Amino acid sequence: MPKINKILIANRGEIALRIMRTARELNIQTVAIFSEADRNSPHVRFADEAVCIGAPPSHQSYLLGDKIIEICKKLNVDAIHPGYGFLSENANFCRKVIEAGLIFIGPSPESIELMGDKLTSKHTVAKYNIPMVPGTPDAVTDRAIAKEKSLEIGYPVLIKASAGGGGKGMRVVEKEEDFDEQMDRAVSEAITSFGNGAVFIEKYITAPKHIEIQVLGDQHGNVVHLFERECSIQRRHQKVVEEAPSAVLTPEIREAMGRCAVDVAKACNYYGAGTVEFIVDERLDFYFLEMNTRLQVEHPVTELITGIDLVKEMIRIAEGESISFKQEDIHIQGHAIEIRVCAEDSRNNFLPDVGTLNTYIRPEGNGVRVDDGFEQGMTIPIFYDPMIAKLITYGKNREEAIAKMIRAIDEFKISGIQTTLPFCKFVMQHQAFLSGNFDTRFISLYYSPELLDELPDAEEEMLAAALANFLMTNKKTINNITNSTTVESSNWKANRLSYR
Ligand code: MV4
């Protein structure tokens, strides 16, 4: 079995650090790559070796597959971990890595290819009894036929790009009169975004929950699942809050979804870490949507409830080892929630906010994990994803995880840029979130920026503290009114800095 002694991480920021930390625990040497914009990043300093790969834009740096492979040869690297985004789901890159005699820490190029196209993935899993949304099994090109099928399926329908992702090339059609226009839009968007105009039709599920199952496969045909993540709170197809487990699944549905996810992985001979995405309707009927063939941003919530280090498993699997545990060995323990702290102004339509982290103080303490790749004083580059940090809390149950999250959000001090922290606090305090029963409409149904100002924010807290202080210094009067005992007080609360 090939032993990995040195890994190059073909990524940046928090995920590069996350992977390097596990590599170090396994006594594996690490090589970072970085663009000119990331020269001073923590992921560069953490690595044993680091190589500047090019100019800030991704196409001149983190997406230069051939150059990355060249660096591996020069530095005697054994394996590449692609992280998420960038080259992680690029089957051609994966193939070139293997052809260069290197190990790709992830699935085979064939699995990536099969699951990268939605229609191909549906055909691949067809031999297993995987529930799927009613729809056309193949691409539709003829409008008359497409409309006929849509009537059969029943409006509303959804036109989806087969090569799609991130909601691109996806159009809801409410009634037959709108069909032609929406089909034209979906096709042209699919061509522009993916260079492939193939679209298909599905029944539109109007209030779906997004629930995904983490799977692991090894190169000996073993596949296990690590339960679900609930990811319904999204904006523009970007997840904002994720948790594990889901508060609404019954043990029976959880097991059925887990078995389905394992079958999907088996259908494409999957190895490595992957995620099988489902939508779940009001009746808790679930439907397979697609499979993501990478380590995902939200993997920490699964690590916390299972105690499994997913990156460690990925590395061992890439070396040819078997998964280190059996399905029956793992159980859900406690509850974990993750929020994505992004450089976006939740008061202004989540517009990306550029600037410098003048203040950046992380929350700490029991049940708090922060995965990040920035430090105080750094500027957030405009060239990449606006995510600054992932804040993850873990408690013995959902209530505890939420309480810890609210405490940790308040403890997170960021100034210099607007972040999604206030929005995430709003979510944590919303009745629909607290109930555990919500769907992908959460933001459109419940959120408007004005509501953030109704939350007690740091400034209000300071005002309240100042008022309390004023009342305390006038305690004689208060005592006269309330007859309470006097207590010592100081100005510390009113004097403390407010960063937000
Ligand atoms: C759907 C759907 C409703 N009905 N398919 C969005 C991205 C892609 N992964 C699949 N998506 C959806 N597919 C049918 N037949 C609703 C969505 C959807 C969605 C799914 C998960 C999380 C957020 C979403 C937001 C809008 C639409």
PDB file of C-alpha atoms in Angstrom, residues 223-401:
ATOM      1  CA  VAL A 223     -19.340   2.197   2.055  1.00  0.00           C
ATOM      2  CA  VAL A 224     -20.737   3.714   5.254  1.00  0.00           C
ATOM      3  CA  HIS A 225     -22.837   6.795   5.964  1.00  0.00           C
ATOM      4  CA  LEU A 226     -22.291   9.293   8.759  1.00  0.00           C
ATOM      5  CA  PHE A 227     -25.899  10.462   9.106  1.00  0.00           C
ATOM      6  CA  GLU A 228     -27.419  13.677   7.861  1.00  0.00           C
ATOM      7  CA  ARG A 229     -26.834  17.389   7.773  1.00  0.00           C
ATOM      8  CA  GLU A 230     -29.779  19.777   7.573  1.00  0.00           C
ATOM      9  CA  CYS A 231     -28.815  22.651   5.225  1.00  0.00           C
ATOM     10  CA  SER A 232     -32.113  24.336   4.351  1.00  0.00           C
ATOM     11  CA  ILE A 233     -31.136  27.859   5.355  1.00  0.00           C
ATOM     12  CA  GLN A 234     -29.581  29.099   2.142  1.00  0.00           C
ATOM     13  CA  ARG A 235     -29.360  32.326   0.200  1.00  0.00           C
ATOM     14  CA  ARG A 236     -28.798  32.327  -3.555  1.00  0.00           C
ATOM     15  CA  HIS A 237     -27.930  28.625  -3.220  1.00  0.00           C
ATOM     16  CA  GLN A 238     -25.246  29.456  -0.663  1.00  0.00           C
ATOM     17  CA  LYS A 239     -25.693  27.669   2.652  1.00  0.00           C
ATOM     18  CA  VAL A 240     -25.599  29.920   5.700  1.00  0.00           C
ATOM     19  CA  VAL A 241     -26.553  27.599   8.590  1.00  0.00           C
ATOM     20  CA  GLU A 242     -26.062  23.822   8.772  1.00  0.00           C
ATOM     21  CA  GLU A 243     -26.718  21.374  11.562  1.00  0.00           C
ATOM     22  CA  ALA A 244     -26.520  17.708  12.434  1.00  0.00           C
ATOM     23  CA  PRO A 245     -28.665  15.844  13.078  1.00  0.00           C
ATOM     24  CA  SER A 246     -31.918  17.178  11.562  1.00  0.00           C
ATOM     25  CA  ALA A 247     -34.528  17.893  14.211  1.00  0.00           C
ATOM     26  CA  VAL A 248     -37.371  16.413  12.124  1.00  0.00           C
ATOM     27  CA  LEU A 249     -36.143  13.033  10.858  1.00  0.00           C
ATOM     28  CA  THR A 250     -37.396   9.916  12.607  1.00  0.00           C
ATOM     29  CA  PRO A 251     -34.884   7.105  13.229  1.00  0.00           C
ATOM     30  CA  GLU A 252     -36.662   5.088  10.513  1.00  0.00           C
ATOM     31  CA  ILE A 253     -36.396   7.821   7.843  1.00  0.00           C
ATOM     32  CA  ARG A 254     -32.807   8.524   8.857  1.00  0.00           C
ATOM     33  CA  GLU A 255     -31.936   4.885   8.350  1.00  0.00           C
ATOM     34  CA  ALA A 256     -33.751   4.708   5.017  1.00  0.00           C
ATOM     35  CA  MET A 257     -31.956   7.834   3.760  1.00  0.00           C
ATOM     36  CA  GLY A 258     -28.645   6.487   4.998  1.00  0.00           C
ATOM     37  CA  ARG A 259     -29.177   3.207   3.142  1.00  0.00           C
ATOM     38  CA  CYS A 260     -30.127   5.129  -0.022  1.00  0.00           C
ATOM     39  CA  ALA A 261     -27.009   7.264   0.217  1.00  0.00           C
ATOM     40  CA  VAL A 262     -24.836   4.163   0.585  1.00  0.00           C
ATOM     41  CA  ASP A 263     -26.511   2.689  -2.507  1.00  0.00           C
ATOM     42  CA  VAL A 264     -25.880   5.874  -4.505  1.00  0.00           C
ATOM     43  CA  ALA A 265     -22.205   5.676  -3.562  1.00  0.00           C
ATOM     44  CA  LYS A 266     -22.062   1.980  -4.455  1.00  0.00           C
ATOM     45  CA  ALA A 267     -23.723   2.669  -7.814  1.00  0.00           C
ATOM     46  CA  CYS A 268     -20.718   4.761  -8.881  1.00  0.00           C
ATOM     47  CA  ASN A 269     -18.046   2.641  -7.123  1.00  0.00           C
ATOM     48  CA  TYR A 270     -17.366   5.564  -4.861  1.00  0.00           C
ATOM     49  CA  TYR A 271     -14.370   5.915  -2.601  1.00  0.00           C
ATOM     50  CA  GLY A 272     -13.303   8.851  -0.444  1.00  0.00           C
ATOM     51  CA  ALA A 273     -15.654  11.309   1.275  1.00  0.00           C
ATOM     52  CA  GLY A 274     -18.842  12.283  -0.545  1.00  0.00           C
ATOM     53  CA  THR A 275     -22.243  13.769   0.098  1.00  0.00           C
ATOM     54  CA  VAL A 276     -25.585  12.584  -1.220  1.00  0.00           C
ATOM     55  CA  GLU A 277     -28.073  15.423  -1.486  1.00  0.00           C
ATOM     56  CA  PHE A 278     -31.807  14.924  -0.946  1.00  0.00           C
ATOM     57  CA  ILE A 279     -34.848  17.148  -0.827  1.00  0.00           C
ATOM     58  CA  VAL A 280     -37.475  16.238   1.733  1.00  0.00           C
ATOM     59  CA  ASP A 281     -41.101  17.372   1.451  1.00  0.00           C
ATOM     60  CA  GLU A 282     -43.679  18.186   4.158  1.00  0.00           C
ATOM     61  CA  ARG A 283     -44.646  14.525   4.458  1.00  0.00           C
ATOM     62  CA  LEU A 284     -40.968  13.663   4.994  1.00  0.00           C
ATOM     63  CA  ASP A 285     -40.854  11.844   1.667  1.00  0.00           C
ATOM     64  CA  PHE A 286     -37.294  12.190   0.386  1.00  0.00           C
ATOM     65  CA  TYR A 287     -35.866  12.333  -3.121  1.00  0.00           C
ATOM     66  CA  PHE A 288     -32.295  11.943  -4.367  1.00  0.00           C
ATOM     67  CA  LEU A 289     -31.046  15.085  -6.142  1.00  0.00           C
ATOM     68  CA  GLU A 290     -27.317  14.753  -6.738  1.00  0.00           C
ATOM     69  CA  MET A 291     -24.012  13.705  -5.230  1.00  0.00           C
ATOM     70  CA  ASN A 292     -21.157  16.023  -4.324  1.00  0.00           C
ATOM     71  CA  THR A 293     -17.852  14.261  -4.835  1.00  0.00           C
ATOM     72  CA  ARG A 294     -15.740  16.315  -2.423  1.00  0.00           C
ATOM     73  CA  LEU A 295     -15.190  17.193   1.227  1.00  0.00           C
ATOM     74  CA  GLN A 296     -17.829  19.841   1.954  1.00  0.00           C
ATOM     75  CA  VAL A 297     -17.622  23.148   3.796  1.00  0.00           C
ATOM     76  CA  GLU A 298     -20.062  21.910   6.446  1.00  0.00           C
ATOM     77  CA  HIS A 299     -18.231  18.638   7.238  1.00  0.00           C
ATOM     78  CA  PRO A 300     -17.350  19.730  10.820  1.00  0.00           C
ATOM     79  CA  VAL A 301     -20.910  19.234  12.126  1.00  0.00           C
ATOM     80  CA  THR A 302     -20.675  15.585  11.077  1.00  0.00           C
ATOM     81  CA  GLU A 303     -17.250  15.250  12.712  1.00  0.00           C
ATOM     82  CA  LEU A 304     -18.631  16.607  15.977  1.00  0.00           C
ATOM     83  CA  ILE A 305     -21.651  14.294  16.211  1.00  0.00           C
ATOM     84  CA  THR A 306     -19.749  11.159  15.112  1.00  0.00           C
ATOM     85  CA  GLY A 307     -16.253  11.749  16.513  1.00  0.00           C
ATOM     86  CA  ILE A 308     -14.774  10.848  13.116  1.00  0.00           C
ATOM     87  CA  ASP A 309     -11.998  12.953  11.543  1.00  0.00           C
ATOM     88  CA  LEU A 310     -13.166  12.969   7.916  1.00  0.00           C
ATOM     89  CA  VAL A 311      -9.846  14.217   6.544  1.00  0.00           C
ATOM     90  CA  LYS A 312      -7.994  11.427   8.361  1.00  0.00           C
ATOM     91  CA  GLU A 313     -10.353   8.866   6.844  1.00  0.00           C
ATOM     92  CA  MET A 314      -9.861  10.435   3.389  1.00  0.00           C
ATOM     93  CA  ILE A 315      -6.084  10.189   3.664  1.00  0.00           C
ATOM     94  CA  ARG A 316      -6.136   6.574   4.911  1.00  0.00           C
ATOM     95  CA  ILE A 317      -8.588   5.603   2.167  1.00  0.00           C
ATOM     96  CA  ALA A 318      -6.321   7.224  -0.442  1.00  0.00           C
ATOM     97  CA  GLU A 319      -3.457   5.107   0.886  1.00  0.00           C
ATOM     98  CA  GLY A 320      -5.568   2.031   0.211  1.00  0.00           C
ATOM     99  CA  GLU A 321      -6.614   1.299   3.776  1.00  0.00           C
ATOM    100  CA  SER A 322     -10.128   0.212   4.714  1.00  0.00           C
ATOM    101  CA  ILE A 323     -12.507   2.582   6.500  1.00  0.00           C
ATOM    102  CA  SER A 324     -11.435   2.485  10.152  1.00  0.00           C
ATOM    103  CA  PHE A 325     -14.895   1.563  11.525  1.00  0.00           C
ATOM    104  CA  LYS A 326     -18.097  -0.285  10.657  1.00  0.00           C
ATOM    105  CA  GLN A 327     -21.548   1.229  10.212  1.00  0.00           C
ATOM    106  CA  GLU A 328     -22.760  -0.330  13.459  1.00  0.00           C
ATOM    107  CA  ASP A 329     -19.835   1.222  15.377  1.00  0.00           C
ATOM    108  CA  ILE A 330     -21.011   4.789  14.919  1.00  0.00           C
ATOM    109  CA  HIS A 331     -23.933   6.627  16.519  1.00  0.00           C
ATOM    110  CA  ILE A 332     -25.139  10.197  16.696  1.00  0.00           C
ATOM    111  CA  GLN A 333     -23.857  11.807  19.867  1.00  0.00           C
ATOM    112  CA  GLY A 334     -25.156  15.286  20.708  1.00  0.00           C
ATOM    113  CA  HIS A 335     -25.938  18.109  18.313  1.00  0.00           C
ATOM    114  CA  ALA A 336     -23.781  20.448  16.216  1.00  0.00           C
ATOM    115  CA  ILE A 337     -24.567  23.693  14.379  1.00  0.00           C
ATOM    116  CA  GLU A 338     -22.371  25.592  11.935  1.00  0.00           C
ATOM    117  CA  ILE A 339     -22.775  29.138  10.702  1.00  0.00           C
ATOM    118  CA  ARG A 340     -20.797  30.652   7.865  1.00  0.00           C
ATOM    119  CA  VAL A 341     -19.358  34.028   8.796  1.00  0.00           C
ATOM    120  CA  CYS A 342     -19.122  35.822   5.467  1.00  0.00           C
ATOM    121  CA  ALA A 343     -17.911  39.277   4.492  1.00  0.00           C
ATOM    122  CA  GLU A 344     -21.415  40.250   3.414  1.00  0.00           C
ATOM    123  CA  ASP A 345     -23.729  42.977   4.603  1.00  0.00           C
ATOM    124  CA  SER A 346     -26.888  41.233   5.812  1.00  0.00           C
ATOM    125  CA  ARG A 347     -28.499  44.672   6.178  1.00  0.00           C
ATOM    126  CA  ASN A 348     -27.869  45.455   2.504  1.00  0.00           C
ATOM    127  CA  ASN A 349     -29.050  42.457   0.470  1.00  0.00           C
ATOM    128  CA  PHE A 350     -26.000  40.400   1.550  1.00  0.00           C
ATOM    129  CA  LEU A 351     -23.761  42.454  -0.737  1.00  0.00           C
ATOM    130  CA  PRO A 352     -20.121  41.388  -0.511  1.00  0.00           C
ATOM    131  CA  ASP A 353     -18.264  43.767   1.787  1.00  0.00           C
ATOM    132  CA  VAL A 354     -14.585  44.352   1.189  1.00  0.00           C
ATOM    133  CA  GLY A 355     -12.169  45.679   3.755  1.00  0.00           C
ATOM    134  CA  THR A 356      -9.724  44.936   6.515  1.00  0.00           C
ATOM    135  CA  LEU A 357     -10.309  42.964   9.703  1.00  0.00           C
ATOM    136  CA  ASN A 358      -9.486  45.838  12.067  1.00  0.00           C
ATOM    137  CA  THR A 359     -10.749  43.792  14.966  1.00  0.00           C
ATOM    138  CA  TYR A 360     -10.920  40.027  14.773  1.00  0.00           C
ATOM    139  CA  ILE A 361     -11.410  38.227  18.073  1.00  0.00           C
ATOM    140  CA  ARG A 362     -12.662  34.635  17.969  1.00  0.00           C
ATOM    141  CA  PRO A 363     -15.075  33.085  20.436  1.00  0.00           C
ATOM    142  CA  GLU A 364     -13.681  30.265  22.541  1.00  0.00           C
ATOM    143  CA  GLY A 365     -14.725  27.903  25.293  1.00  0.00           C
ATOM    144  CA  ASN A 366     -16.658  24.710  25.814  1.00  0.00           C
ATOM    145  CA  GLY A 367     -18.297  23.345  22.685  1.00  0.00           C
ATOM    146  CA  VAL A 368     -16.962  25.996  20.307  1.00  0.00           C
ATOM    147  CA  ARG A 369     -14.896  25.295  17.167  1.00  0.00           C
ATOM    148  CA  VAL A 370     -13.769  28.014  14.796  1.00  0.00           C
ATOM    149  CA  ASP A 371     -12.337  26.995  11.407  1.00  0.00           C
ATOM    150  CA  ASP A 372     -10.882  30.070   9.763  1.00  0.00           C
ATOM    151  CA  GLY A 373      -7.986  31.271   7.660  1.00  0.00           C
ATOM    152  CA  PHE A 374      -7.628  34.929   8.538  1.00  0.00           C
ATOM    153  CA  GLU A 375      -6.167  36.992  11.331  1.00  0.00           C
ATOM    154  CA  GLN A 376      -6.701  40.466  12.735  1.00  0.00           C
ATOM    155  CA  GLY A 377      -5.236  43.106  10.430  1.00  0.00           C
ATOM    156  CA  MET A 378      -5.669  41.079   7.249  1.00  0.00           C
ATOM    157  CA  THR A 379      -7.626  42.276   4.235  1.00  0.00           C
ATOM    158  CA  ILE A 380     -10.229  39.909   2.772  1.00  0.00           C
ATOM    159  CA  PRO A 381      -9.246  39.415  -0.895  1.00  0.00           C
ATOM    160  CA  ILE A 382     -12.005  40.133  -3.378  1.00  0.00           C
ATOM    161  CA  PHE A 383     -10.896  37.324  -5.701  1.00  0.00           C
ATOM    162  CA  TYR A 384     -12.337  34.393  -3.760  1.00  0.00           C
ATOM    163  CA  ASP A 385     -15.262  33.210  -1.666  1.00  0.00           C
ATOM    164  CA  PRO A 386     -16.356  35.823   0.920  1.00  0.00           C
ATOM    165  CA  MET A 387     -16.327  33.310   3.801  1.00  0.00           C
ATOM    166  CA  ILE A 388     -14.165  34.543   6.679  1.00  0.00           C
ATOM    167  CA  ALA A 389     -14.803  31.765   9.168  1.00  0.00           C
ATOM    168  CA  LYS A 390     -16.987  28.844  10.118  1.00  0.00           C
ATOM    169  CA  LEU A 391     -18.297  28.965  13.655  1.00  0.00           C
ATOM    170  CA  ILE A 392     -19.396  25.582  14.924  1.00  0.00           C
ATOM    171  CA  THR A 393     -20.932  24.764  18.289  1.00  0.00           C
ATOM    172  CA  TYR A 394     -21.573  21.405  19.868  1.00  0.00           C
ATOM    173  CA  GLY A 395     -23.860  20.533  22.760  1.00  0.00           C
ATOM    174  CA  LYS A 396     -25.498  17.488  24.266  1.00  0.00           C
ATOM    175  CA  ASN A 397     -28.729  18.484  22.532  1.00  0.00           C
ATOM    176  CA  ARG A 398     -30.060  21.058  20.031  1.00  0.00           C
ATOM    177  CA  GLU A 399     -31.048  23.602  22.706  1.00  0.00           C
ATOM    178  CA  GLU A 400     -27.555  23.549  24.153  1.00  0.00           C
ATOM    179  CA  ALA A 401     -25.924  23.897  20.717  1.00  0.00           C
TER     180      ALA A 401
END
